[in-house]
PDB file of C-alpha atoms in Angstrom:
ATOM      1  CA  LYS A   1     160.254  79.023 -39.401  1.00 67.00           C
ATOM      2  CA  ALA A   2     158.603  75.822 -40.545  1.00 79.00           C
ATOM      3  CA  GLY A   3     159.445  74.535 -43.996  1.00 93.00           C
ATOM      4  CA  VAL A   4     157.121  73.230 -46.668  1.00 97.00           C
ATOM      5  CA  THR A   5     154.961  70.529 -45.111  1.00 97.00           C
ATOM      6  CA  GLN A   6     153.379  67.732 -47.105  1.00 98.00           C
ATOM      7  CA  THR A   7     150.852  65.169 -45.952  1.00 97.00           C
ATOM      8  CA  PRO A   8     150.598  62.276 -46.036  1.00 97.00           C
ATOM      9  CA  ARG A   9     154.211  61.192 -46.419  1.00 96.00           C
ATOM     10  CA  TYR A  10     153.397  57.694 -47.616  1.00 97.00           C
ATOM     11  CA  LEU A  11     150.261  56.150 -49.025  1.00 97.00           C
ATOM     12  CA  ILE A  12     149.164  53.134 -50.999  1.00 98.00           C
ATOM     13  CA  LYS A  13     146.148  53.233 -53.304  1.00 98.00           C
ATOM     14  CA  THR A  14     144.459  50.809 -55.653  1.00 98.00           C
ATOM     15  CA  ARG A  15     144.087  51.358 -59.391  1.00 98.00           C
ATOM     16  CA  GLY A  16     140.957  53.320 -60.185  1.00 98.00           C
ATOM     17  CA  GLN A  17     140.858  55.113 -56.842  1.00 98.00           C
ATOM     18  CA  GLN A  18     141.550  58.781 -56.360  1.00 98.00           C
ATOM     19  CA  VAL A  19     143.992  60.501 -54.039  1.00 98.00           C
ATOM     20  CA  THR A  20     144.373  63.951 -52.517  1.00 98.00           C
ATOM     21  CA  LEU A  21     147.729  65.270 -51.373  1.00 98.00           C
ATOM     22  CA  SER A  22     148.126  68.309 -49.173  1.00 98.00           C
ATOM     23  CA  CYS A  23     150.795  70.971 -48.953  1.00 98.00           C
ATOM     24  CA  SER A  24     151.338  73.790 -46.489  1.00 98.00           C
ATOM     25  CA  PRO A  25     153.803  76.355 -47.817  1.00 97.00           C
ATOM     26  CA  ILE A  26     156.292  78.338 -45.808  1.00 96.00           C
ATOM     27  CA  SER A  27     154.526  81.107 -43.940  1.00 95.00           C
ATOM     28  CA  GLY A  28     154.127  84.164 -46.150  1.00 93.00           C
ATOM     29  CA  HIS A  29     154.701  82.311 -49.411  1.00 94.00           C
ATOM     30  CA  ARG A  30     151.957  82.797 -51.976  1.00 93.00           C
ATOM     31  CA  SER A  31     153.277  80.566 -54.732  1.00 95.00           C
ATOM     32  CA  VAL A  32     152.881  76.793 -54.562  1.00 97.00           C
ATOM     33  CA  SER A  33     153.961  74.404 -57.281  1.00 97.00           C
ATOM     34  CA  TRP A  34     153.852  70.633 -57.642  1.00 98.00           C
ATOM     35  CA  TYR A  35     156.263  68.184 -59.243  1.00 98.00           C
ATOM     36  CA  GLN A  36     156.172  64.476 -59.957  1.00 98.00           C
ATOM     37  CA  GLN A  37     159.389  62.484 -59.563  1.00 97.00           C
ATOM     38  CA  THR A  38     159.766  59.006 -61.049  1.00 96.00           C
ATOM     39  CA  PRO A  39     162.859  56.941 -61.889  1.00 92.00           C
ATOM     40  CA  GLY A  40     161.924  56.900 -65.572  1.00 90.00           C
ATOM     41  CA  GLN A  41     160.776  60.467 -66.185  1.00 93.00           C
ATOM     42  CA  GLY A  42     162.696  62.316 -63.498  1.00 94.00           C
ATOM     43  CA  LEU A  43     161.311  65.553 -62.077  1.00 97.00           C
ATOM     44  CA  GLN A  44     158.381  66.927 -64.019  1.00 97.00           C
ATOM     45  CA  PHE A  45     156.411  70.087 -63.375  1.00 96.00           C
ATOM     46  CA  LEU A  46     152.707  69.550 -62.707  1.00 97.00           C
ATOM     47  CA  PHE A  47     151.289  73.009 -62.006  1.00 94.00           C
ATOM     48  CA  GLU A  48     151.803  76.252 -60.134  1.00 95.00           C
ATOM     49  CA  TYR A  49     149.419  78.393 -58.137  1.00 95.00           C
ATOM     50  CA  PHE A  50     149.881  81.968 -57.080  1.00 93.00           C
ATOM     51  CA  SER A  51     147.302  83.710 -54.913  1.00 92.00           C
ATOM     52  CA  GLU A  52     144.743  80.969 -55.644  1.00 94.00           C
ATOM     53  CA  THR A  53     145.182  81.194 -59.436  1.00 94.00           C
ATOM     54  CA  GLN A  54     146.679  78.434 -61.525  1.00 93.00           C
ATOM     55  CA  ARG A  55     149.255  80.187 -63.662  1.00 91.00           C
ATOM     56  CA  ASN A  56     151.017  77.320 -65.352  1.00 90.00           C
ATOM     57  CA  LYS A  57     150.334  73.669 -66.012  1.00 93.00           C
ATOM     58  CA  GLY A  58     152.620  70.874 -67.140  1.00 94.00           C
ATOM     59  CA  ASN A  59     151.933  68.212 -69.708  1.00 94.00           C
ATOM     60  CA  PHE A  60     149.804  65.871 -67.614  1.00 97.00           C
ATOM     61  CA  PRO A  61     146.339  64.451 -68.281  1.00 96.00           C
ATOM     62  CA  GLY A  62     143.254  66.042 -66.831  1.00 96.00           C
ATOM     63  CA  ARG A  63     143.172  63.389 -64.090  1.00 97.00           C
ATOM     64  CA  PHE A  64     145.722  65.559 -62.334  1.00 98.00           C
ATOM     65  CA  SER A  65     144.248  68.672 -60.776  1.00 97.00           C
ATOM     66  CA  GLY A  66     144.987  71.037 -57.972  1.00 97.00           C
ATOM     67  CA  ARG A  67     143.836  74.062 -56.104  1.00 97.00           C
ATOM     68  CA  GLN A  68     145.076  76.666 -53.708  1.00 97.00           C
ATOM     69  CA  PHE A  69     143.181  78.102 -50.800  1.00 97.00           C
ATOM     70  CA  SER A  70     143.097  81.657 -49.494  1.00 95.00           C
ATOM     71  CA  ASN A  71     145.655  80.754 -46.806  1.00 94.00           C
ATOM     72  CA  SER A  72     148.017  79.570 -49.603  1.00 95.00           C
ATOM     73  CA  ARG A  73     147.702  75.919 -48.639  1.00 97.00           C
ATOM     74  CA  SER A  74     147.364  73.696 -51.671  1.00 98.00           C
ATOM     75  CA  GLU A  75     145.993  70.313 -52.582  1.00 98.00           C
ATOM     76  CA  MET A  76     146.502  68.165 -55.620  1.00 98.00           C
ATOM     77  CA  ASN A  77     144.180  65.419 -56.702  1.00 98.00           C
ATOM     78  CA  VAL A  78     144.707  62.473 -58.976  1.00 98.00           C
ATOM     79  CA  SER A  79     141.592  60.625 -60.103  1.00 96.00           C
ATOM     80  CA  THR A  80     141.281  57.157 -61.616  1.00 97.00           C
ATOM     81  CA  LEU A  81     144.743  56.153 -60.499  1.00 98.00           C
ATOM     82  CA  GLU A  82     146.974  54.147 -62.799  1.00 98.00           C
ATOM     83  CA  LEU A  83     150.037  52.091 -61.923  1.00 97.00           C
ATOM     84  CA  GLY A  84     152.197  54.689 -63.665  1.00 96.00           C
ATOM     85  CA  ASP A  85     151.087  57.336 -61.192  1.00 98.00           C
ATOM     86  CA  SER A  86     153.277  55.731 -58.548  1.00 98.00           C
ATOM     87  CA  ALA A  87     155.790  58.443 -57.749  1.00 97.00           C
ATOM     88  CA  LEU A  88     157.139  60.922 -55.288  1.00 97.00           C
ATOM     89  CA  TYR A  89     155.040  64.071 -55.431  1.00 98.00           C
ATOM     90  CA  LEU A  90     156.912  67.160 -54.353  1.00 98.00           C
ATOM     91  CA  CYS A  91     155.381  70.442 -53.332  1.00 98.00           C
ATOM     92  CA  ALA A  92     157.392  73.652 -53.472  1.00 97.00           C
ATOM     93  CA  SER A  93     156.702  77.170 -52.296  1.00 96.00           C
ATOM     94  CA  SER A  94     158.119  80.576 -53.015  1.00 94.00           C
ATOM     95  CA  PHE A  95     157.565  84.070 -51.715  1.00 91.00           C
ATOM     96  CA  GLY A  96     157.669  85.868 -55.055  1.00 82.00           C
ATOM     97  CA  ASP A  97     155.729  85.430 -58.253  1.00 80.00           C
ATOM     98  CA  GLY A  98     158.775  84.340 -60.223  1.00 78.00           C
ATOM     99  CA  SER A  99     159.565  87.695 -61.792  1.00 75.00           C
ATOM    100  CA  SER A 100     162.734  87.907 -59.699  1.00 78.00           C
ATOM    101  CA  GLY A 101     165.148  85.199 -58.682  1.00 78.00           C
ATOM    102  CA  ASN A 102     163.210  84.181 -55.619  1.00 86.00           C
ATOM    103  CA  THR A 103     164.208  80.828 -54.182  1.00 91.00           C
ATOM    104  CA  ILE A 104     161.860  77.879 -54.531  1.00 94.00           C
ATOM    105  CA  TYR A 105     161.767  75.667 -51.424  1.00 95.00           C
ATOM    106  CA  PHE A 106     160.719  72.021 -51.535  1.00 97.00           C
ATOM    107  CA  GLY A 107     158.936  69.782 -49.082  1.00 97.00           C
ATOM    108  CA  GLU A 108     159.970  66.199 -48.376  1.00 96.00           C
ATOM    109  CA  GLY A 109     157.315  64.817 -50.646  1.00 96.00           C
ATOM    110  CA  SER A 110     154.453  62.360 -50.603  1.00 97.00           C
ATOM    111  CA  TRP A 111     155.277  58.846 -51.727  1.00 97.00           C
ATOM    112  CA  LEU A 112     152.338  57.382 -53.650  1.00 98.00           C
ATOM    113  CA  THR A 113     152.246  53.709 -54.547  1.00 98.00           C
ATOM    114  CA  VAL A 114     149.448  52.479 -56.791  1.00 98.00           C
ATOM    115  CA  VAL A 115     148.782  48.727 -56.707  1.00 97.00           C
TER     116      VAL A 115
ATOM    117  CA  ALA B   1     161.294  75.780 -74.866  1.00 84.00           C
ATOM    118  CA  GLN B   2     163.966  75.113 -72.297  1.00 87.00           C
ATOM    119  CA  SER B   3     165.894  71.920 -71.639  1.00 93.00           C
ATOM    120  CA  VAL B   4     168.625  70.796 -69.278  1.00 97.00           C
ATOM    121  CA  THR B   5     171.182  68.072 -69.898  1.00 97.00           C
ATOM    122  CA  GLN B   6     173.245  66.598 -67.125  1.00 97.00           C
ATOM    123  CA  LEU B   7     176.064  64.863 -68.876  1.00 93.00           C
ATOM    124  CA  ASP B   8     176.806  62.205 -66.272  1.00 95.00           C
ATOM    125  CA  SER B   9     174.185  59.989 -64.671  1.00 96.00           C
ATOM    126  CA  GLN B  10     176.646  58.723 -62.065  1.00 97.00           C
ATOM    127  CA  VAL B  11     179.928  60.079 -60.752  1.00 98.00           C
ATOM    128  CA  PRO B  12     182.017  57.921 -58.397  1.00 97.00           C
ATOM    129  CA  VAL B  13     184.772  59.695 -56.515  1.00 98.00           C
ATOM    130  CA  PHE B  14     187.030  59.064 -53.533  1.00 98.00           C
ATOM    131  CA  GLU B  15     186.714  61.095 -50.366  1.00 98.00           C
ATOM    132  CA  GLU B  16     188.740  64.338 -50.355  1.00 97.00           C
ATOM    133  CA  ALA B  17     189.046  64.303 -54.154  1.00 98.00           C
ATOM    134  CA  PRO B  18     187.685  67.180 -56.273  1.00 98.00           C
ATOM    135  CA  VAL B  19     184.517  66.690 -58.289  1.00 98.00           C
ATOM    136  CA  GLU B  20     182.732  68.386 -61.164  1.00 98.00           C
ATOM    137  CA  LEU B  21     179.136  67.692 -62.119  1.00 98.00           C
ATOM    138  CA  ARG B  22     178.326  68.905 -65.596  1.00 98.00           C
ATOM    139  CA  CYS B  23     175.194  70.705 -66.726  1.00 98.00           C
ATOM    140  CA  ASN B  24     174.282  72.189 -70.097  1.00 97.00           C
ATOM    141  CA  TYR B  25     171.085  74.007 -70.882  1.00 96.00           C
ATOM    142  CA  SER B  26     169.186  75.188 -73.916  1.00 95.00           C
ATOM    143  CA  SER B  27     166.914  78.211 -74.004  1.00 92.00           C
ATOM    144  CA  SER B  28     165.929  80.905 -76.463  1.00 89.00           C
ATOM    145  CA  VAL B  29     165.248  83.319 -73.621  1.00 89.00           C
ATOM    146  CA  SER B  30     167.176  84.422 -70.579  1.00 88.00           C
ATOM    147  CA  VAL B  31     167.078  81.964 -67.676  1.00 90.00           C
ATOM    148  CA  TYR B  32     168.034  81.649 -64.055  1.00 93.00           C
ATOM    149  CA  LEU B  33     170.123  78.602 -63.163  1.00 95.00           C
ATOM    150  CA  PHE B  34     169.990  76.420 -60.077  1.00 96.00           C
ATOM    151  CA  TRP B  35     171.582  73.391 -58.486  1.00 98.00           C
ATOM    152  CA  TYR B  36     169.575  71.326 -56.014  1.00 98.00           C
ATOM    153  CA  VAL B  37     170.642  68.308 -53.950  1.00 98.00           C
ATOM    154  CA  GLN B  38     168.420  65.426 -52.877  1.00 97.00           C
ATOM    155  CA  TYR B  39     169.465  63.099 -50.074  1.00 95.00           C
ATOM    156  CA  PRO B  40     167.766  59.692 -49.802  1.00 90.00           C
ATOM    157  CA  ASN B  41     164.088  59.879 -48.911  1.00 85.00           C
ATOM    158  CA  GLN B  42     164.156  63.662 -48.742  1.00 89.00           C
ATOM    159  CA  GLY B  43     163.012  66.613 -50.808  1.00 92.00           C
ATOM    160  CA  LEU B  44     165.223  68.983 -52.754  1.00 95.00           C
ATOM    161  CA  GLN B  45     167.565  71.469 -51.112  1.00 96.00           C
ATOM    162  CA  LEU B  46     168.955  74.478 -52.947  1.00 96.00           C
ATOM    163  CA  LEU B  47     172.728  74.447 -53.234  1.00 97.00           C
ATOM    164  CA  LEU B  48     173.194  77.634 -55.219  1.00 96.00           C
ATOM    165  CA  LYS B  49     171.690  79.800 -57.928  1.00 95.00           C
ATOM    166  CA  TYR B  50     172.795  82.124 -60.702  1.00 94.00           C
ATOM    167  CA  LEU B  51     170.624  85.127 -61.472  1.00 91.00           C
ATOM    168  CA  SER B  52     173.020  87.646 -62.994  1.00 88.00           C
ATOM    169  CA  GLY B  53     176.344  89.318 -62.349  1.00 88.00           C
ATOM    170  CA  SER B  54     179.464  87.384 -61.397  1.00 90.00           C
ATOM    171  CA  THR B  55     179.633  84.116 -63.267  1.00 92.00           C
ATOM    172  CA  LEU B  56     181.161  82.275 -60.310  1.00 96.00           C
ATOM    173  CA  VAL B  57     178.556  81.446 -57.713  1.00 96.00           C
ATOM    174  CA  LYS B  58     179.267  80.038 -54.290  1.00 96.00           C
ATOM    175  CA  GLY B  59     176.760  77.923 -52.445  1.00 96.00           C
ATOM    176  CA  ILE B  60     176.329  75.879 -49.317  1.00 95.00           C
ATOM    177  CA  ASN B  61     178.505  72.972 -48.194  1.00 94.00           C
ATOM    178  CA  GLY B  62     181.548  74.260 -50.104  1.00 96.00           C
ATOM    179  CA  PHE B  63     180.025  73.928 -53.569  1.00 97.00           C
ATOM    180  CA  GLU B  64     180.445  76.467 -56.335  1.00 98.00           C
ATOM    181  CA  ALA B  65     179.319  76.718 -59.945  1.00 98.00           C
ATOM    182  CA  GLU B  66     180.397  78.714 -62.953  1.00 96.00           C
ATOM    183  CA  PHE B  67     178.004  80.105 -65.516  1.00 95.00           C
ATOM    184  CA  ASN B  68     179.331  80.070 -69.079  1.00 95.00           C
ATOM    185  CA  LYS B  69     176.972  81.807 -71.440  1.00 92.00           C
ATOM    186  CA  SER B  70     178.856  80.989 -74.641  1.00 93.00           C
ATOM    187  CA  GLN B  71     178.876  77.286 -73.807  1.00 93.00           C
ATOM    188  CA  THR B  72     175.454  77.384 -72.139  1.00 95.00           C
ATOM    189  CA  SER B  73     176.879  75.506 -69.195  1.00 96.00           C
ATOM    190  CA  PHE B  74     176.559  75.685 -65.430  1.00 97.00           C
ATOM    191  CA  HIS B  75     178.937  73.102 -63.980  1.00 98.00           C
ATOM    192  CA  LEU B  76     179.019  72.371 -60.261  1.00 98.00           C
ATOM    193  CA  ARG B  77     182.337  71.881 -58.475  1.00 98.00           C
ATOM    194  CA  LYS B  78     183.696  71.049 -55.065  1.00 98.00           C
ATOM    195  CA  PRO B  79     187.432  70.961 -54.349  1.00 97.00           C
ATOM    196  CA  SER B  80     187.248  68.208 -51.725  1.00 98.00           C
ATOM    197  CA  VAL B  81     184.233  65.949 -51.219  1.00 98.00           C
ATOM    198  CA  HIS B  82     183.081  64.147 -48.093  1.00 97.00           C
ATOM    199  CA  ILE B  83     181.161  60.929 -47.619  1.00 97.00           C
ATOM    200  CA  SER B  84     178.181  63.057 -46.603  1.00 96.00           C
ATOM    201  CA  ASP B  85     178.063  64.598 -50.105  1.00 97.00           C
ATOM    202  CA  THR B  86     176.743  61.307 -51.475  1.00 97.00           C
ATOM    203  CA  ALA B  87     173.381  62.268 -52.977  1.00 97.00           C
ATOM    204  CA  GLU B  88     171.545  63.054 -56.208  1.00 98.00           C
ATOM    205  CA  TYR B  89     172.244  66.453 -57.730  1.00 98.00           C
ATOM    206  CA  PHE B  90     169.864  68.250 -60.063  1.00 98.00           C
ATOM    207  CA  CYS B  91     170.544  71.167 -62.344  1.00 98.00           C
ATOM    208  CA  ALA B  92     167.520  73.312 -63.185  1.00 97.00           C
ATOM    209  CA  VAL B  93     166.539  76.397 -65.151  1.00 95.00           C
ATOM    210  CA  ARG B  94     163.745  78.883 -64.803  1.00 92.00           C
ATOM    211  CA  ILE B  95     162.771  81.595 -67.261  1.00 87.00           C
ATOM    212  CA  SER B  96     163.939  84.917 -65.872  1.00 81.00           C
ATOM    213  CA  GLY B  97     160.986  87.135 -65.208  1.00 74.00           C
ATOM    214  CA  GLY B  98     158.667  84.199 -65.689  1.00 74.00           C
ATOM    215  CA  TYR B  99     156.655  81.924 -63.452  1.00 85.00           C
ATOM    216  CA  ASN B 100     157.898  79.706 -60.636  1.00 88.00           C
ATOM    217  CA  LYS B 101     158.414  76.752 -62.951  1.00 91.00           C
ATOM    218  CA  LEU B 102     161.653  74.788 -62.826  1.00 94.00           C
ATOM    219  CA  ILE B 103     162.870  72.593 -65.672  1.00 95.00           C
ATOM    220  CA  PHE B 104     165.152  69.904 -64.274  1.00 97.00           C
ATOM    221  CA  GLY B 105     167.903  67.775 -65.704  1.00 97.00           C
ATOM    222  CA  ALA B 106     167.821  64.024 -65.205  1.00 97.00           C
ATOM    223  CA  GLY B 107     170.115  64.201 -62.195  1.00 97.00           C
ATOM    224  CA  THR B 108     173.626  63.030 -61.365  1.00 98.00           C
ATOM    225  CA  ARG B 109     174.203  60.511 -58.612  1.00 97.00           C
ATOM    226  CA  LEU B 110     177.381  61.401 -56.751  1.00 98.00           C
ATOM    227  CA  ALA B 111     178.859  58.453 -54.858  1.00 97.00           C
ATOM    228  CA  VAL B 112     181.730  59.303 -52.533  1.00 97.00           C
ATOM    229  CA  HIS B 113     183.846  56.331 -51.480  1.00 97.00           C
ATOM    230  CA  PRO B 114     186.217  56.164 -48.509  1.00 95.00           C
TER     231      PRO B 114
END
């Protein structure tokens, strides 16, 4: 069974540009969540989708957005990139809706560098 | 609100020695507790989780953790570490019965020396 797949793995963007990151969850998983990991702020929750609905959002500006498709695949978008957006963006998927102790599985991440 | 404190940012240890990575949490509601490991240039891998029941939880790679409700702690232990255990370890909480949202600690870098 394939794990959580994220593309691209590495990318470099210029300030002011926008970027779209893609995530394919484990087959059968309906929940997808996104996290940002930086040396200064650590791992921070961005948002979670379940069956195409955003259920929870972290404390990030509106430049950060996401969506989930009917096949559970998800994308996140960051517009008007800033240097501080340089980070590892991790996608995670889970079978359940969180009401039980379902395990959350992580992908290997997308490394974004903003120059 | 929930928060997680990992008391040590770095833990150096010699191979075959025991190790304990400390984690304390704060929450006004019931939570699930997790330990994840991150190897260089990789994502997070679940080591173990506590949902309910027995307070001693065993995970992969010989790790175990003990939930202490009175001290709001969930410390991770391994009786004998290997070089391959060198990695970053993250403690996390999730509201029980809530969404799939993890709140992470800052991480502890375990460095195993020969």
